[in-house]
Amino acid sequence: MVVGARPNFIKISQFPRVFKKYRGDLQCKIVHTGQHYDDKMSTVFFKQLGIHPDFYLDVKPGTPATQMAQIMLGLESLLSTRYRADLVLVVGDVNSTLAGALTANKMNIPVGHVESGLRSFDRDMPEEFNRVLADQVCDLLFVTEKSGEANLLKEGKSRKQISFVGNTMIDTLVAFDKEIKRSDILDKLSLGGRPFVLMTMHRPSNVDTREGLRKLQDLIGFISRRYAVVFPIHPRTIARLREFRMERSFKSNKNLFFTEPLDYFAFQKLIISSSFIVTDSGGIQEESTFRKVPCLTLRPNTERPSTVSLGTNSLVPFELETIAEHIGRIESGKYKKGKIPPFWDGRSTERIVKTIRQFLR
């Protein structure tokens, strides 16, 4: 199993436990590429979720192409000299996903893709290319929602390759629900009983220009009139704030709580406790849908449409007036209640492992 970034770690937490049930004829080894190498982006997640990588490729920081090249070389060496795998499992849509899938394919090792078939149809997103290209070389395609199945069939994949298994990210939420609810993050932030909004923003289209950051500042100013705004800030976003010398003006807002990237339990506690969420991220759309917390996603598209059609997520243009209308519906109780999509029940990992077992037999 090849992982490299924070979203991957969350999606694989239950695989070691489930594989142990088949210890006699199945063995799982975790390869951490090192794509996310910072303690706050990787090590803390391993500790909390009880994940212990068996191999570490120690990829150095660099451009996406440089990192992918390092991953492919390191993984090829590992699979040819130290551990011969019968199947390589890749996860999600990060650079490690595509690099792992391509390497295994070129070594004639079957490949499975967890979270297959998701499509935003937005070619300005680097993740979209990773998803599409990885799926083209994979033998087993594990989809989280019905849209993934439909997308793969349109792209010419065989129905026999596709397994609708649900969402392994939800498996982690279910498994660690008690630990999440025990988190003391609200006390650490001195929020007390104050209502707050959780915000995450890091997409280049939203934070890579001075104009985009000014729109973000105006939005925070509007929301913070009535709520505290808790903003675990992504390294990309803080880098842009410093580049445009806007960090101080953001921090002058006394109702804005900037934090560094948070551990898993703390972040999930914030989701549960928030009045609503404003984001441009992917996974939080699923987590908020499972928790039935209103989520406003400031993007024109989503690769997770079930969070909109079934769940509590809404796609909203980054226009203050429109966002304010949605907030008004949330406050008046007129916002949709949502329901949990099929198979988001905490048992998706078990379905995947059963399918792998049948495939290898």
mmCIF file of C-alpha atoms in Angstrom:
data_model
loop_
_atom_site.group_PDB
_atom_site.id
_atom_site.type_symbol
_atom_site.label_atom_id
_atom_site.label_comp_id
_atom_site.label_asym_id
_atom_site.label_seq_id
_atom_site.Cartn_x
_atom_site.Cartn_y
_atom_site.Cartn_z
ATOM 1 C CA MET A 1 0.000 0.000 0.000
ATOM 2 C CA VAL A 2 1.525 3.315 -1.138
ATOM 3 C CA VAL A 3 0.698 6.531 0.751
ATOM 4 C CA GLY A 4 2.319 9.918 0.821
ATOM 5 C CA ALA A 5 0.072 12.732 2.000
ATOM 6 C CA ARG A 6 -2.205 13.564 4.905
ATOM 7 C CA PRO A 7 -5.493 12.611 3.146
ATOM 8 C CA ASN A 8 -4.019 9.182 2.345
ATOM 9 C CA PHE A 9 -3.164 8.462 5.967
ATOM 10 C CA ILE A 10 -6.729 9.082 7.090
ATOM 11 C CA LYS A 11 -8.121 6.726 4.446
ATOM 12 C CA ILE A 12 -5.936 3.712 5.334
ATOM 13 C CA SER A 13 -6.170 3.587 9.125
ATOM 14 C CA GLN A 14 -8.251 0.405 9.244
ATOM 15 C CA PHE A 15 -6.334 -1.649 6.664
ATOM 16 C CA PRO A 16 -3.745 -3.124 9.053
ATOM 17 C CA ARG A 17 -6.511 -4.220 11.444
ATOM 18 C CA VAL A 18 -8.624 -5.816 8.700
ATOM 19 C CA PHE A 19 -5.674 -7.534 7.016
ATOM 20 C CA LYS A 20 -4.800 -9.210 10.325
ATOM 21 C CA LYS A 21 -8.003 -11.227 10.003
ATOM 22 C CA TYR A 22 -6.447 -12.957 6.990
ATOM 23 C CA ARG A 23 -2.938 -13.299 8.389
ATOM 24 C CA GLY A 24 -2.626 -16.807 7.013
ATOM 25 C CA ASP A 25 -2.895 -15.838 3.343
ATOM 26 C CA LEU A 26 -2.747 -12.016 3.172
ATOM 27 C CA GLN A 27 -0.089 -9.587 4.297
ATOM 28 C CA CYS A 28 -0.168 -5.787 4.091
ATOM 29 C CA LYS A 29 2.923 -3.578 3.978
ATOM 30 C CA ILE A 30 2.663 0.226 4.058
ATOM 31 C CA VAL A 31 5.081 2.340 2.018
ATOM 32 C CA HIS A 32 5.291 6.015 2.997
ATOM 33 C CA THR A 33 6.777 7.982 0.105
ATOM 34 C CA GLY A 34 7.554 11.066 2.193
ATOM 35 C CA GLN A 35 5.560 13.451 -0.036
ATOM 36 C CA HIS A 36 4.232 15.043 3.173
ATOM 37 C CA TYR A 37 7.275 14.991 5.396
ATOM 38 C CA ASP A 38 6.429 17.624 8.034
ATOM 39 C CA ASP A 39 5.557 16.290 11.507
ATOM 40 C CA LYS A 40 2.264 18.200 11.517
ATOM 41 C CA MET A 41 1.323 16.786 8.110
ATOM 42 C CA SER A 42 2.369 13.168 8.651
ATOM 43 C CA THR A 43 3.953 11.961 11.919
ATOM 44 C CA VAL A 44 1.136 13.161 14.190
ATOM 45 C CA PHE A 45 -1.396 11.286 12.046
ATOM 46 C CA PHE A 46 0.579 8.050 12.250
ATOM 47 C CA LYS A 47 0.759 8.339 16.027
ATOM 48 C CA GLN A 48 -2.929 9.098 16.538
ATOM 49 C CA LEU A 49 -4.235 6.533 14.062
ATOM 50 C CA GLY A 50 -1.800 3.809 15.065
ATOM 51 C CA ILE A 51 -0.303 3.478 11.581
ATOM 52 C CA HIS A 52 3.238 2.119 11.294
ATOM 53 C CA PRO A 53 4.798 2.385 7.812
ATOM 54 C CA ASP A 54 6.969 -0.594 6.961
ATOM 55 C CA PHE A 55 9.050 1.247 4.363
ATOM 56 C CA TYR A 56 9.923 4.921 3.982
ATOM 57 C CA LEU A 57 11.178 6.250 0.641
ATOM 58 C CA ASP A 58 12.372 9.571 2.138
ATOM 59 C CA VAL A 59 11.447 11.668 -0.908
ATOM 60 C CA LYS A 60 12.982 15.136 -0.742
ATOM 61 C CA PRO A 61 11.039 18.381 -1.207
ATOM 62 C CA GLY A 62 10.874 19.520 -4.820
ATOM 63 C CA THR A 63 8.654 20.123 -7.802
ATOM 64 C CA PRO A 64 5.853 17.630 -8.477
ATOM 65 C CA ALA A 65 7.842 16.088 -11.336
ATOM 66 C CA THR A 66 10.965 15.762 -9.194
ATOM 67 C CA GLN A 67 9.067 14.179 -6.328
ATOM 68 C CA MET A 68 7.240 11.737 -8.610
ATOM 69 C CA ALA A 69 10.507 10.705 -10.229
ATOM 70 C CA GLN A 70 12.030 10.033 -6.789
ATOM 71 C CA ILE A 71 8.968 8.043 -5.724
ATOM 72 C CA MET A 72 9.021 5.903 -8.865
ATOM 73 C CA LEU A 73 12.718 5.142 -8.555
ATOM 74 C CA GLY A 74 12.483 4.388 -4.850
ATOM 75 C CA LEU A 75 9.403 2.203 -5.208
ATOM 76 C CA GLU A 76 10.873 0.293 -8.152
ATOM 77 C CA SER A 77 13.986 -0.458 -6.118
ATOM 78 C CA LEU A 78 11.923 -1.555 -3.130
ATOM 79 C CA LEU A 79 9.637 -3.849 -5.149
ATOM 80 C CA SER A 80 12.463 -5.416 -7.133
ATOM 81 C CA THR A 81 14.996 -6.009 -4.356
ATOM 82 C CA ARG A 82 13.385 -5.956 -0.900
ATOM 83 C CA TYR A 83 9.705 -6.848 -1.140
ATOM 84 C CA ARG A 84 7.960 -8.428 -4.110
ATOM 85 C CA ALA A 85 4.273 -7.547 -3.950
ATOM 86 C CA ASP A 86 1.389 -9.458 -5.542
ATOM 87 C CA LEU A 87 -0.654 -6.259 -5.693
ATOM 88 C CA VAL A 88 0.044 -2.557 -5.098
ATOM 89 C CA LEU A 89 -2.731 -0.461 -3.572
ATOM 90 C CA VAL A 90 -2.733 3.312 -4.144
ATOM 91 C CA VAL A 91 -5.018 5.809 -2.431
ATOM 92 C CA GLY A 92 -6.709 9.070 -3.402
ATOM 93 C CA ASP A 93 -5.412 11.613 -5.906
ATOM 94 C CA VAL A 94 -2.032 12.953 -4.783
ATOM 95 C CA ASN A 95 1.271 12.709 -6.685
ATOM 96 C CA SER A 96 2.213 9.584 -4.718
ATOM 97 C CA THR A 97 -0.974 7.947 -6.024
ATOM 98 C CA LEU A 98 -0.069 8.373 -9.674
ATOM 99 C CA ALA A 99 3.627 7.587 -9.151
ATOM 100 C CA GLY A 100 2.759 4.371 -7.307
ATOM 101 C CA ALA A 101 0.258 3.256 -9.936
ATOM 102 C CA LEU A 102 2.626 3.901 -12.848
ATOM 103 C CA THR A 103 5.533 2.122 -11.165
ATOM 104 C CA ALA A 104 3.542 -1.011 -10.383
ATOM 105 C CA ASN A 105 2.058 -1.060 -13.884
ATOM 106 C CA LYS A 106 5.505 -0.876 -15.500
ATOM 107 C CA MET A 107 6.661 -3.713 -13.247
ATOM 108 C CA ASN A 108 3.672 -5.852 -14.282
ATOM 109 C CA ILE A 109 2.253 -5.846 -10.753
ATOM 110 C CA PRO A 110 -1.549 -5.536 -10.481
ATOM 111 C CA VAL A 111 -2.740 -2.215 -9.057
ATOM 112 C CA GLY A 112 -5.798 -1.303 -6.992
ATOM 113 C CA HIS A 113 -7.048 2.252 -6.520
ATOM 114 C CA VAL A 114 -8.918 3.281 -3.361
ATOM 115 C CA GLU A 115 -11.246 6.242 -4.061
ATOM 116 C CA SER A 116 -11.354 5.552 -7.770
ATOM 117 C CA GLY A 117 -13.539 7.271 -10.348
ATOM 118 C CA LEU A 118 -14.010 10.644 -8.675
ATOM 119 C CA ARG A 119 -14.035 13.460 -11.236
ATOM 120 C CA SER A 120 -14.338 17.241 -10.941
ATOM 121 C CA PHE A 121 -13.969 17.640 -14.738
ATOM 122 C CA ASP A 122 -11.731 20.613 -13.953
ATOM 123 C CA ARG A 123 -8.397 20.282 -15.701
ATOM 124 C CA ASP A 124 -6.996 23.233 -13.761
ATOM 125 C CA MET A 125 -6.784 20.940 -10.722
ATOM 126 C CA PRO A 126 -3.567 18.869 -10.631
ATOM 127 C CA GLU A 127 -5.440 16.202 -8.665
ATOM 128 C CA GLU A 128 -7.794 15.615 -11.593
ATOM 129 C CA PHE A 129 -4.959 14.405 -13.822
ATOM 130 C CA ASN A 130 -3.699 12.143 -11.025
ATOM 131 C CA ARG A 131 -7.161 10.560 -10.659
ATOM 132 C CA VAL A 132 -7.772 10.025 -14.363
ATOM 133 C CA LEU A 133 -4.308 8.699 -15.203
ATOM 134 C CA ALA A 134 -4.084 6.423 -12.162
ATOM 135 C CA ASP A 135 -7.417 4.808 -12.990
ATOM 136 C CA GLN A 136 -6.280 4.045 -16.528
ATOM 137 C CA VAL A 137 -3.508 1.727 -15.329
ATOM 138 C CA CYS A 138 -5.332 0.133 -12.378
ATOM 139 C CA ASP A 139 -6.811 -3.360 -12.333
ATOM 140 C CA LEU A 140 -9.089 -2.984 -9.290
ATOM 141 C CA LEU A 141 -11.161 0.180 -8.942
ATOM 142 C CA PHE A 142 -12.725 0.846 -5.536
ATOM 143 C CA VAL A 143 -15.351 3.597 -5.683
ATOM 144 C CA THR A 144 -16.803 5.624 -2.822
ATOM 145 C CA GLU A 145 -20.024 6.736 -4.531
ATOM 146 C CA LYS A 146 -22.164 5.967 -7.576
ATOM 147 C CA SER A 147 -20.720 8.833 -9.628
ATOM 148 C CA GLY A 148 -17.334 7.087 -9.565
ATOM 149 C CA GLU A 149 -18.818 3.939 -11.064
ATOM 150 C CA ALA A 150 -20.571 5.912 -13.824
ATOM 151 C CA ASN A 151 -17.398 7.891 -14.656
ATOM 152 C CA LEU A 152 -15.262 4.766 -14.966
ATOM 153 C CA LEU A 153 -17.751 3.020 -17.241
ATOM 154 C CA LYS A 154 -17.840 6.083 -19.513
ATOM 155 C CA GLU A 155 -14.042 5.965 -19.675
ATOM 156 C CA GLY A 156 -14.135 2.376 -20.922
ATOM 157 C CA LYS A 157 -13.314 0.461 -17.767
ATOM 158 C CA SER A 158 -14.882 -2.963 -17.339
ATOM 159 C CA ARG A 159 -17.672 -3.366 -14.801
ATOM 160 C CA LYS A 160 -15.792 -6.417 -13.476
ATOM 161 C CA GLN A 161 -12.941 -4.144 -12.378
ATOM 162 C CA ILE A 162 -15.201 -1.811 -10.394
ATOM 163 C CA SER A 163 -16.258 -2.386 -6.784
ATOM 164 C CA PHE A 164 -18.644 0.014 -5.055
ATOM 165 C CA VAL A 165 -17.306 -0.272 -1.512
ATOM 166 C CA GLY A 166 -18.041 3.074 0.158
ATOM 167 C CA ASN A 167 -15.681 5.490 1.822
ATOM 168 C CA THR A 168 -12.699 4.381 3.929
ATOM 169 C CA MET A 169 -12.381 7.909 5.331
ATOM 170 C CA ILE A 170 -15.662 7.251 7.142
ATOM 171 C CA ASP A 171 -14.194 4.010 8.538
ATOM 172 C CA THR A 172 -11.625 6.137 10.358
ATOM 173 C CA LEU A 173 -14.275 8.526 11.694
ATOM 174 C CA VAL A 174 -16.286 5.602 13.051
ATOM 175 C CA ALA A 175 -13.276 3.809 14.552
ATOM 176 C CA PHE A 176 -11.998 6.881 16.412
ATOM 177 C CA ASP A 177 -15.280 8.553 17.291
ATOM 178 C CA LYS A 178 -14.653 8.424 21.063
ATOM 179 C CA GLU A 179 -11.153 9.893 20.745
ATOM 180 C CA ILE A 180 -12.470 12.673 18.488
ATOM 181 C CA LYS A 181 -15.192 13.658 20.942
ATOM 182 C CA ARG A 182 -12.669 13.703 23.817
ATOM 183 C CA SER A 183 -10.382 16.210 22.074
ATOM 184 C CA ASP A 184 -9.761 19.363 24.131
ATOM 185 C CA ILE A 185 -9.192 21.649 21.125
ATOM 186 C CA LEU A 186 -12.128 23.923 22.045
ATOM 187 C CA ASP A 187 -10.558 24.607 25.426
ATOM 188 C CA LYS A 188 -7.123 25.123 23.890
ATOM 189 C CA LEU A 189 -8.555 27.769 21.552
ATOM 190 C CA SER A 190 -10.487 29.359 24.450
ATOM 191 C CA LEU A 191 -13.675 29.231 22.442
ATOM 192 C CA GLY A 192 -15.805 28.409 25.477
ATOM 193 C CA GLY A 193 -19.429 28.251 24.380
ATOM 194 C CA ARG A 194 -18.953 30.725 21.514
ATOM 195 C CA PRO A 195 -20.467 29.766 18.158
ATOM 196 C CA PHE A 196 -17.767 29.424 15.536
ATOM 197 C CA VAL A 197 -17.293 28.706 11.845
ATOM 198 C CA LEU A 198 -14.579 26.331 10.643
ATOM 199 C CA MET A 199 -12.715 27.495 7.549
ATOM 200 C CA THR A 200 -10.106 25.852 5.319
ATOM 201 C CA MET A 201 -8.856 27.530 2.147
ATOM 202 C CA HIS A 202 -5.831 26.584 0.069
ATOM 203 C CA ARG A 203 -6.785 26.177 -3.617
ATOM 204 C CA PRO A 204 -4.532 28.231 -5.927
ATOM 205 C CA SER A 205 -7.592 29.835 -7.527
ATOM 206 C CA ASN A 206 -8.571 31.249 -4.124
ATOM 207 C CA VAL A 207 -5.293 32.125 -2.410
ATOM 208 C CA ASP A 208 -2.577 32.590 -5.032
ATOM 209 C CA THR A 209 -3.385 36.222 -5.894
ATOM 210 C CA ARG A 210 -3.692 39.416 -3.895
ATOM 211 C CA GLU A 211 -7.233 39.834 -5.221
ATOM 212 C CA GLY A 212 -8.205 36.358 -4.038
ATOM 213 C CA LEU A 213 -6.773 37.008 -0.566
ATOM 214 C CA ARG A 214 -8.638 40.312 -0.327
ATOM 215 C CA LYS A 215 -11.907 38.526 -1.144
ATOM 216 C CA LEU A 216 -11.065 35.998 1.556
ATOM 217 C CA GLN A 217 -10.369 38.787 4.036
ATOM 218 C CA ASP A 218 -13.710 40.431 3.236
ATOM 219 C CA LEU A 219 -15.504 37.113 3.715
ATOM 220 C CA ILE A 220 -13.819 36.506 7.079
ATOM 221 C CA GLY A 221 -14.706 40.049 8.105
ATOM 222 C CA PHE A 222 -18.372 39.409 7.274
ATOM 223 C CA ILE A 223 -18.597 36.052 9.069
ATOM 224 C CA SER A 224 -16.646 37.235 12.119
ATOM 225 C CA ARG A 225 -19.269 39.874 12.926
ATOM 226 C CA ARG A 226 -21.388 37.094 14.449
ATOM 227 C CA TYR A 227 -19.037 34.124 14.791
ATOM 228 C CA ALA A 228 -15.520 33.275 15.735
ATOM 229 C CA VAL A 229 -13.694 31.945 12.666
ATOM 230 C CA VAL A 230 -11.321 29.026 13.276
ATOM 231 C CA PHE A 231 -8.889 28.773 10.369
ATOM 232 C CA PRO A 232 -6.288 25.933 10.479
ATOM 233 C CA ILE A 233 -4.062 27.448 7.854
ATOM 234 C CA HIS A 234 -2.481 25.405 5.085
ATOM 235 C CA PRO A 235 1.258 25.969 4.376
ATOM 236 C CA ARG A 236 0.365 27.238 0.903
ATOM 237 C CA THR A 237 -2.044 29.853 2.250
ATOM 238 C CA ILE A 238 0.315 31.222 4.893
ATOM 239 C CA ALA A 239 3.082 31.409 2.289
ATOM 240 C CA ARG A 240 0.869 33.529 0.020
ATOM 241 C CA LEU A 241 -0.157 35.805 2.907
ATOM 242 C CA ARG A 242 3.497 36.430 3.651
ATOM 243 C CA GLU A 243 4.368 36.866 -0.015
ATOM 244 C CA PHE A 244 1.763 39.621 -0.373
ATOM 245 C CA ARG A 245 2.507 41.030 3.104
ATOM 246 C CA MET A 246 -1.080 40.500 4.249
ATOM 247 C CA GLU A 247 -0.528 38.253 7.266
ATOM 248 C CA ARG A 248 -0.643 41.125 9.755
ATOM 249 C CA SER A 249 -3.879 42.575 8.374
ATOM 250 C CA PHE A 250 -5.577 39.158 8.625
ATOM 251 C CA LYS A 251 -4.363 38.669 12.183
ATOM 252 C CA SER A 252 -5.684 42.073 13.230
ATOM 253 C CA ASN A 253 -9.185 40.520 13.212
ATOM 254 C CA LYS A 254 -9.713 39.558 16.856
ATOM 255 C CA ASN A 255 -12.431 37.027 15.988
ATOM 256 C CA LEU A 256 -10.145 35.109 13.623
ATOM 257 C CA PHE A 257 -8.327 32.157 15.180
ATOM 258 C CA PHE A 258 -5.411 31.134 12.959
ATOM 259 C CA THR A 259 -3.950 27.752 13.886
ATOM 260 C CA GLU A 260 -1.229 25.588 12.421
ATOM 261 C CA PRO A 261 -2.361 22.345 10.706
ATOM 262 C CA LEU A 262 -4.151 20.384 13.425
ATOM 263 C CA ASP A 263 -3.998 16.756 14.451
ATOM 264 C CA TYR A 264 -6.788 14.491 13.237
ATOM 265 C CA PHE A 265 -8.792 14.296 16.462
ATOM 266 C CA ALA A 266 -8.726 18.067 16.993
ATOM 267 C CA PHE A 267 -9.804 18.871 13.453
ATOM 268 C CA GLN A 268 -12.670 16.384 13.548
ATOM 269 C CA LYS A 269 -13.835 17.818 16.884
ATOM 270 C CA LEU A 270 -13.988 21.235 15.228
ATOM 271 C CA ILE A 271 -16.136 19.819 12.418
ATOM 272 C CA ILE A 272 -18.611 18.338 14.892
ATOM 273 C CA SER A 273 -18.764 21.508 16.985
ATOM 274 C CA SER A 274 -18.920 24.167 14.259
ATOM 275 C CA SER A 275 -22.057 26.095 13.275
ATOM 276 C CA PHE A 276 -21.104 25.549 9.644
ATOM 277 C CA ILE A 277 -18.018 25.117 7.464
ATOM 278 C CA VAL A 278 -16.549 27.246 4.669
ATOM 279 C CA THR A 279 -13.941 25.447 2.576
ATOM 280 C CA ASP A 280 -12.403 24.738 -0.803
ATOM 281 C CA SER A 281 -11.029 21.343 0.261
ATOM 282 C CA GLY A 282 -12.133 17.857 -0.785
ATOM 283 C CA GLY A 283 -12.245 15.475 2.160
ATOM 284 C CA ILE A 284 -14.001 17.897 4.501
ATOM 285 C CA GLN A 285 -17.008 17.800 2.166
ATOM 286 C CA GLU A 286 -17.352 14.090 2.981
ATOM 287 C CA GLU A 287 -16.642 14.421 6.685
ATOM 288 C CA SER A 288 -19.202 17.209 7.112
ATOM 289 C CA THR A 289 -21.785 15.184 5.173
ATOM 290 C CA PHE A 290 -21.275 12.214 7.506
ATOM 291 C CA ARG A 291 -21.616 14.519 10.535
ATOM 292 C CA LYS A 292 -24.558 16.375 8.936
ATOM 293 C CA VAL A 293 -22.894 19.761 9.417
ATOM 294 C CA PRO A 294 -23.641 22.433 6.754
ATOM 295 C CA CYS A 295 -20.674 22.925 4.421
ATOM 296 C CA LEU A 296 -20.256 25.734 1.876
ATOM 297 C CA THR A 297 -17.624 24.792 -0.702
ATOM 298 C CA LEU A 298 -16.285 27.807 -2.572
ATOM 299 C CA ARG A 299 -15.605 26.053 -5.853
ATOM 300 C CA PRO A 300 -17.470 25.752 -9.172
ATOM 301 C CA ASN A 301 -17.240 21.955 -9.077
ATOM 302 C CA THR A 302 -16.662 18.965 -6.839
ATOM 303 C CA GLU A 303 -15.324 15.479 -7.441
ATOM 304 C CA ARG A 304 -17.638 14.317 -4.638
ATOM 305 C CA PRO A 305 -21.136 15.087 -6.010
ATOM 306 C CA SER A 306 -22.948 12.825 -3.541
ATOM 307 C CA THR A 307 -22.052 15.332 -0.807
ATOM 308 C CA VAL A 308 -24.182 17.858 -2.697
ATOM 309 C CA SER A 309 -26.987 15.647 -4.029
ATOM 310 C CA LEU A 310 -27.387 13.657 -0.794
ATOM 311 C CA GLY A 311 -25.341 15.361 1.896
ATOM 312 C CA THR A 312 -25.000 18.744 3.569
ATOM 313 C CA ASN A 313 -22.529 20.265 1.103
ATOM 314 C CA SER A 314 -23.306 23.121 -1.318
ATOM 315 C CA LEU A 315 -21.171 24.505 -4.132
ATOM 316 C CA VAL A 316 -21.170 28.287 -3.800
ATOM 317 C CA PRO A 317 -19.437 30.905 -5.973
ATOM 318 C CA PHE A 318 -16.907 33.023 -4.135
ATOM 319 C CA GLU A 319 -19.263 36.008 -4.032
ATOM 320 C CA LEU A 320 -20.025 37.563 -0.668
ATOM 321 C CA GLU A 321 -23.708 38.222 -1.410
ATOM 322 C CA THR A 322 -24.363 34.620 -2.458
ATOM 323 C CA ILE A 323 -22.427 33.190 0.478
ATOM 324 C CA ALA A 324 -24.411 35.443 2.816
ATOM 325 C CA GLU A 325 -27.682 34.058 1.386
ATOM 326 C CA HIS A 326 -26.584 30.498 2.178
ATOM 327 C CA ILE A 327 -25.519 31.498 5.673
ATOM 328 C CA GLY A 328 -28.947 33.080 6.161
ATOM 329 C CA ARG A 329 -30.632 29.783 5.252
ATOM 330 C CA ILE A 330 -28.417 27.925 7.723
ATOM 331 C CA GLU A 331 -29.264 30.394 10.497
ATOM 332 C CA SER A 332 -33.003 30.272 9.774
ATOM 333 C CA GLY A 333 -33.083 26.462 9.745
ATOM 334 C CA LYS A 334 -34.012 26.341 6.047
ATOM 335 C CA TYR A 335 -30.749 24.741 4.889
ATOM 336 C CA LYS A 336 -30.944 21.109 3.750
ATOM 337 C CA LYS A 337 -30.559 18.427 6.428
ATOM 338 C CA GLY A 338 -28.791 15.874 4.215
ATOM 339 C CA LYS A 339 -28.364 12.137 4.564
ATOM 340 C CA ILE A 340 -25.396 9.777 4.613
ATOM 341 C CA PRO A 341 -24.544 8.195 1.217
ATOM 342 C CA PRO A 342 -24.747 4.405 0.748
ATOM 343 C CA PHE A 343 -21.965 2.263 2.263
ATOM 344 C CA TRP A 344 -20.558 5.157 4.315
ATOM 345 C CA ASP A 345 -20.980 2.879 7.308
ATOM 346 C CA GLY A 346 -17.500 2.154 8.679
ATOM 347 C CA ARG A 347 -17.042 -1.152 6.817
ATOM 348 C CA SER A 348 -15.588 -0.048 3.475
ATOM 349 C CA THR A 349 -12.085 -1.312 4.293
ATOM 350 C CA GLU A 350 -13.489 -4.793 4.942
ATOM 351 C CA ARG A 351 -15.192 -4.795 1.522
ATOM 352 C CA ILE A 352 -11.940 -3.785 -0.178
ATOM 353 C CA VAL A 353 -9.849 -6.458 1.535
ATOM 354 C CA LYS A 354 -12.401 -9.160 0.679
ATOM 355 C CA THR A 355 -12.286 -8.125 -2.975
ATOM 356 C CA ILE A 356 -8.467 -8.154 -2.985
ATOM 357 C CA ARG A 357 -8.480 -11.622 -1.436
ATOM 358 C CA GLN A 358 -10.796 -12.941 -4.157
ATOM 359 C CA PHE A 359 -8.693 -11.264 -6.880
ATOM 360 C CA LEU A 360 -5.416 -12.749 -5.655
ATOM 361 C CA ARG A 361 -6.931 -16.208 -5.383
#
